[in-house]
Amino acid sequence: MFAPKGSFSSFSVDDVARAREFYGQTLGLSVSDGAMGTLELSMPEGHTIFVYPKDNHEPATFTVLNLVVDDVEAAVDELNAAGVQTKIYDDPNLPTDEKGIARGMGPDIAWFKDPAGNVISVINPGSANPDTGAS
């Protein structure tokens, strides 16, 4: 039977230097240089995410990274102060408030994009009502 000994996630970017600055300085993650011009993002839980350059990169249209926070609104305020736009969706099927925070449909969550256009979120999984899924 197949039995992997570990795992890691990865996604591409079009500019490693801009990604290093964004993930390291703007988001405050630990970023180190990997082999062949890649980056390794060390996450608070101890796992690593592999970020690699791709000449014909196309931004992910789905969330590639969820960052868990205690307070989504405070995180959004900090991101906005750092120049990160969190109001990226204008969709009646996914309503968000003026800050880009979706509430009441599950955990509080807000999405934003990295410099390569990949979708990232800040989320508080504990903010959902366990009986209904709403917050």
PDB file of C-alpha atoms in Angstrom:
ATOM      1  CA  MET A   1       0.000   0.000   0.000  1.00  0.00           C
ATOM      2  CA  PHE A   2       1.186   3.516  -0.794  1.00  0.00           C
ATOM      3  CA  ALA A   3       2.435   5.239   2.372  1.00  0.00           C
ATOM      4  CA  PRO A   4       4.012   8.688   1.980  1.00  0.00           C
ATOM      5  CA  LYS A   5       6.413   9.785   4.685  1.00  0.00           C
ATOM      6  CA  GLY A   6       5.453  13.456   4.495  1.00  0.00           C
ATOM      7  CA  SER A   7       3.989  16.200   2.372  1.00  0.00           C
ATOM      8  CA  PHE A   8       4.295  19.839   1.427  1.00  0.00           C
ATOM      9  CA  SER A   9       2.309  22.318  -0.616  1.00  0.00           C
ATOM     10  CA  SER A  10       3.616  24.461  -3.434  1.00  0.00           C
ATOM     11  CA  PHE A  11       2.582  27.170  -5.853  1.00  0.00           C
ATOM     12  CA  SER A  12       4.227  29.250  -8.554  1.00  0.00           C
ATOM     13  CA  VAL A  13       5.023  32.950  -8.829  1.00  0.00           C
ATOM     14  CA  ASP A  14       6.302  35.101 -11.659  1.00  0.00           C
ATOM     15  CA  ASP A  15       8.848  37.081  -9.600  1.00  0.00           C
ATOM     16  CA  VAL A  16      10.692  35.403  -6.732  1.00  0.00           C
ATOM     17  CA  ALA A  17      12.183  38.659  -5.415  1.00  0.00           C
ATOM     18  CA  ARG A  18       8.742  40.278  -5.122  1.00  0.00           C
ATOM     19  CA  ALA A  19       7.383  37.095  -3.520  1.00  0.00           C
ATOM     20  CA  ARG A  20      10.262  37.058  -0.989  1.00  0.00           C
ATOM     21  CA  GLU A  21       9.510  40.663  -0.002  1.00  0.00           C
ATOM     22  CA  PHE A  22       5.738  40.135   0.169  1.00  0.00           C
ATOM     23  CA  TYR A  23       5.753  36.902   2.153  1.00  0.00           C
ATOM     24  CA  GLY A  24       8.663  37.945   4.370  1.00  0.00           C
ATOM     25  CA  GLN A  25       8.116  41.649   4.980  1.00  0.00           C
ATOM     26  CA  THR A  26       4.431  42.241   4.328  1.00  0.00           C
ATOM     27  CA  LEU A  27       3.100  38.981   5.802  1.00  0.00           C
ATOM     28  CA  GLY A  28       5.907  38.450   8.323  1.00  0.00           C
ATOM     29  CA  LEU A  29       6.559  34.824   7.417  1.00  0.00           C
ATOM     30  CA  SER A  30       9.985  33.231   7.658  1.00  0.00           C
ATOM     31  CA  VAL A  31      11.301  32.990   4.086  1.00  0.00           C
ATOM     32  CA  SER A  32      14.468  31.220   3.010  1.00  0.00           C
ATOM     33  CA  ASP A  33      16.068  30.638  -0.352  1.00  0.00           C
ATOM     34  CA  GLY A  34      15.695  27.146  -1.725  1.00  0.00           C
ATOM     35  CA  ALA A  35      17.414  25.297  -4.533  1.00  0.00           C
ATOM     36  CA  MET A  36      17.270  26.555  -8.130  1.00  0.00           C
ATOM     37  CA  GLY A  37      15.850  29.999  -7.311  1.00  0.00           C
ATOM     38  CA  THR A  38      12.930  28.808  -5.215  1.00  0.00           C
ATOM     39  CA  LEU A  39      11.654  30.002  -1.842  1.00  0.00           C
ATOM     40  CA  GLU A  40      10.631  28.102   1.246  1.00  0.00           C
ATOM     41  CA  LEU A  41       7.989  29.636   3.492  1.00  0.00           C
ATOM     42  CA  SER A  42       8.246  28.335   7.062  1.00  0.00           C
ATOM     43  CA  MET A  43       4.783  28.330   8.572  1.00  0.00           C
ATOM     44  CA  PRO A  44       4.045  28.816  12.285  1.00  0.00           C
ATOM     45  CA  GLU A  45       2.961  25.161  12.668  1.00  0.00           C
ATOM     46  CA  GLY A  46       6.363  23.985  11.445  1.00  0.00           C
ATOM     47  CA  HIS A  47       5.615  22.917   7.878  1.00  0.00           C
ATOM     48  CA  THR A  48       7.177  24.414   4.769  1.00  0.00           C
ATOM     49  CA  ILE A  49       5.552  25.685   1.595  1.00  0.00           C
ATOM     50  CA  PHE A  50       7.567  25.556  -1.595  1.00  0.00           C
ATOM     51  CA  VAL A  51       7.304  28.624  -3.888  1.00  0.00           C
ATOM     52  CA  TYR A  52       8.825  28.275  -7.324  1.00  0.00           C
ATOM     53  CA  PRO A  53       9.358  30.599 -10.281  1.00  0.00           C
ATOM     54  CA  LYS A  54       7.476  29.898 -13.470  1.00  0.00           C
ATOM     55  CA  ASP A  55       8.031  31.920 -16.637  1.00  0.00           C
ATOM     56  CA  ASN A  56       4.496  31.348 -17.908  1.00  0.00           C
ATOM     57  CA  HIS A  57       2.911  31.656 -14.438  1.00  0.00           C
ATOM     58  CA  GLU A  58      -0.835  32.066 -14.375  1.00  0.00           C
ATOM     59  CA  PRO A  59      -2.312  33.207 -11.050  1.00  0.00           C
ATOM     60  CA  ALA A  60      -4.346  30.639  -9.179  1.00  0.00           C
ATOM     61  CA  THR A  61      -8.065  31.396  -9.277  1.00  0.00           C
ATOM     62  CA  PHE A  62      -8.541  29.518  -6.009  1.00  0.00           C
ATOM     63  CA  THR A  63      -7.076  30.029  -2.545  1.00  0.00           C
ATOM     64  CA  VAL A  64      -3.534  28.648  -2.457  1.00  0.00           C
ATOM     65  CA  LEU A  65      -2.797  29.570   1.165  1.00  0.00           C
ATOM     66  CA  ASN A  66      -5.031  30.114   4.205  1.00  0.00           C
ATOM     67  CA  LEU A  67      -3.419  32.029   7.057  1.00  0.00           C
ATOM     68  CA  VAL A  68      -5.118  31.316  10.374  1.00  0.00           C
ATOM     69  CA  VAL A  69      -5.622  34.355  12.622  1.00  0.00           C
ATOM     70  CA  ASP A  70      -7.500  35.055  15.842  1.00  0.00           C
ATOM     71  CA  ASP A  71      -9.193  38.194  14.530  1.00  0.00           C
ATOM     72  CA  VAL A  72      -9.885  38.499  10.796  1.00  0.00           C
ATOM     73  CA  GLU A  73     -10.930  42.141  11.024  1.00  0.00           C
ATOM     74  CA  ALA A  74      -7.712  43.133  12.834  1.00  0.00           C
ATOM     75  CA  ALA A  75      -5.657  41.156  10.306  1.00  0.00           C
ATOM     76  CA  VAL A  76      -7.471  42.884   7.434  1.00  0.00           C
ATOM     77  CA  ASP A  77      -6.812  46.299   9.009  1.00  0.00           C
ATOM     78  CA  GLU A  78      -3.097  45.456   9.269  1.00  0.00           C
ATOM     79  CA  LEU A  79      -2.973  44.160   5.698  1.00  0.00           C
ATOM     80  CA  ASN A  80      -4.786  47.225   4.370  1.00  0.00           C
ATOM     81  CA  ALA A  81      -2.364  49.496   6.287  1.00  0.00           C
ATOM     82  CA  ALA A  82       0.497  47.643   4.562  1.00  0.00           C
ATOM     83  CA  GLY A  83      -1.061  48.362   1.161  1.00  0.00           C
ATOM     84  CA  VAL A  84      -2.707  44.975   0.619  1.00  0.00           C
ATOM     85  CA  GLN A  85      -6.187  45.148  -0.926  1.00  0.00           C
ATOM     86  CA  THR A  86      -8.612  42.715   0.702  1.00  0.00           C
ATOM     87  CA  LYS A  87     -11.780  43.673  -1.144  1.00  0.00           C
ATOM     88  CA  ILE A  88     -11.090  41.492  -4.199  1.00  0.00           C
ATOM     89  CA  TYR A  89     -14.471  39.869  -4.760  1.00  0.00           C
ATOM     90  CA  ASP A  90     -17.673  41.539  -5.924  1.00  0.00           C
ATOM     91  CA  ASP A  91     -19.940  38.533  -6.196  1.00  0.00           C
ATOM     92  CA  PRO A  92     -23.517  38.320  -4.880  1.00  0.00           C
ATOM     93  CA  ASN A  93     -22.974  34.594  -4.264  1.00  0.00           C
ATOM     94  CA  LEU A  94     -19.996  35.410  -2.031  1.00  0.00           C
ATOM     95  CA  PRO A  95     -20.965  38.589  -0.216  1.00  0.00           C
ATOM     96  CA  THR A  96     -18.239  40.465   1.629  1.00  0.00           C
ATOM     97  CA  ASP A  97     -18.378  43.663   3.641  1.00  0.00           C
ATOM     98  CA  GLU A  98     -16.604  46.928   2.778  1.00  0.00           C
ATOM     99  CA  LYS A  99     -13.304  45.452   4.022  1.00  0.00           C
ATOM    100  CA  GLY A 100     -13.680  42.258   1.997  1.00  0.00           C
ATOM    101  CA  ILE A 101     -14.613  40.052   4.949  1.00  0.00           C
ATOM    102  CA  ALA A 102     -17.155  37.270   4.407  1.00  0.00           C
ATOM    103  CA  ARG A 103     -19.176  36.670   7.549  1.00  0.00           C
ATOM    104  CA  GLY A 104     -22.110  34.469   8.430  1.00  0.00           C
ATOM    105  CA  MET A 105     -21.519  31.726   5.859  1.00  0.00           C
ATOM    106  CA  GLY A 106     -18.954  29.796   7.855  1.00  0.00           C
ATOM    107  CA  PRO A 107     -15.714  31.024   9.395  1.00  0.00           C
ATOM    108  CA  ASP A 108     -14.891  34.712   9.022  1.00  0.00           C
ATOM    109  CA  ILE A 109     -12.535  34.969   6.043  1.00  0.00           C
ATOM    110  CA  ALA A 110     -11.024  37.630   3.794  1.00  0.00           C
ATOM    111  CA  TRP A 111      -9.093  37.097   0.597  1.00  0.00           C
ATOM    112  CA  PHE A 112      -6.277  39.032  -1.022  1.00  0.00           C
ATOM    113  CA  LYS A 113      -3.676  38.446  -3.715  1.00  0.00           C
ATOM    114  CA  ASP A 114       0.079  38.103  -3.629  1.00  0.00           C
ATOM    115  CA  PRO A 115       2.153  40.087  -6.160  1.00  0.00           C
ATOM    116  CA  ALA A 116       1.846  37.181  -8.624  1.00  0.00           C
ATOM    117  CA  GLY A 117      -1.963  37.307  -8.401  1.00  0.00           C
ATOM    118  CA  ASN A 118      -2.385  34.106  -6.348  1.00  0.00           C
ATOM    119  CA  VAL A 119      -5.304  34.161  -3.914  1.00  0.00           C
ATOM    120  CA  ILE A 120      -4.434  34.059  -0.187  1.00  0.00           C
ATOM    121  CA  SER A 121      -6.803  34.288   2.781  1.00  0.00           C
ATOM    122  CA  VAL A 122      -6.866  35.206   6.432  1.00  0.00           C
ATOM    123  CA  ILE A 123      -9.352  33.021   8.268  1.00  0.00           C
ATOM    124  CA  ASN A 124     -10.515  32.326  11.791  1.00  0.00           C
ATOM    125  CA  PRO A 125     -11.798  28.731  11.714  1.00  0.00           C
ATOM    126  CA  GLY A 126     -13.131  29.120  15.253  1.00  0.00           C
ATOM    127  CA  SER A 127     -15.458  31.969  14.262  1.00  0.00           C
ATOM    128  CA  ALA A 128     -18.095  29.719  12.687  1.00  0.00           C
ATOM    129  CA  ASN A 129     -21.135  28.650  14.650  1.00  0.00           C
ATOM    130  CA  PRO A 130     -20.738  24.864  14.936  1.00  0.00           C
ATOM    131  CA  ASP A 131     -24.479  24.295  14.741  1.00  0.00           C
ATOM    132  CA  THR A 132     -25.152  26.239  11.552  1.00  0.00           C
ATOM    133  CA  GLY A 133     -21.741  26.974  10.088  1.00  0.00           C
ATOM    134  CA  ALA A 134     -22.549  30.681  10.363  1.00  0.00           C
ATOM    135  CA  SER A 135     -20.692  33.147  12.525  1.00  0.00           C
TER     136      SER A 135
END
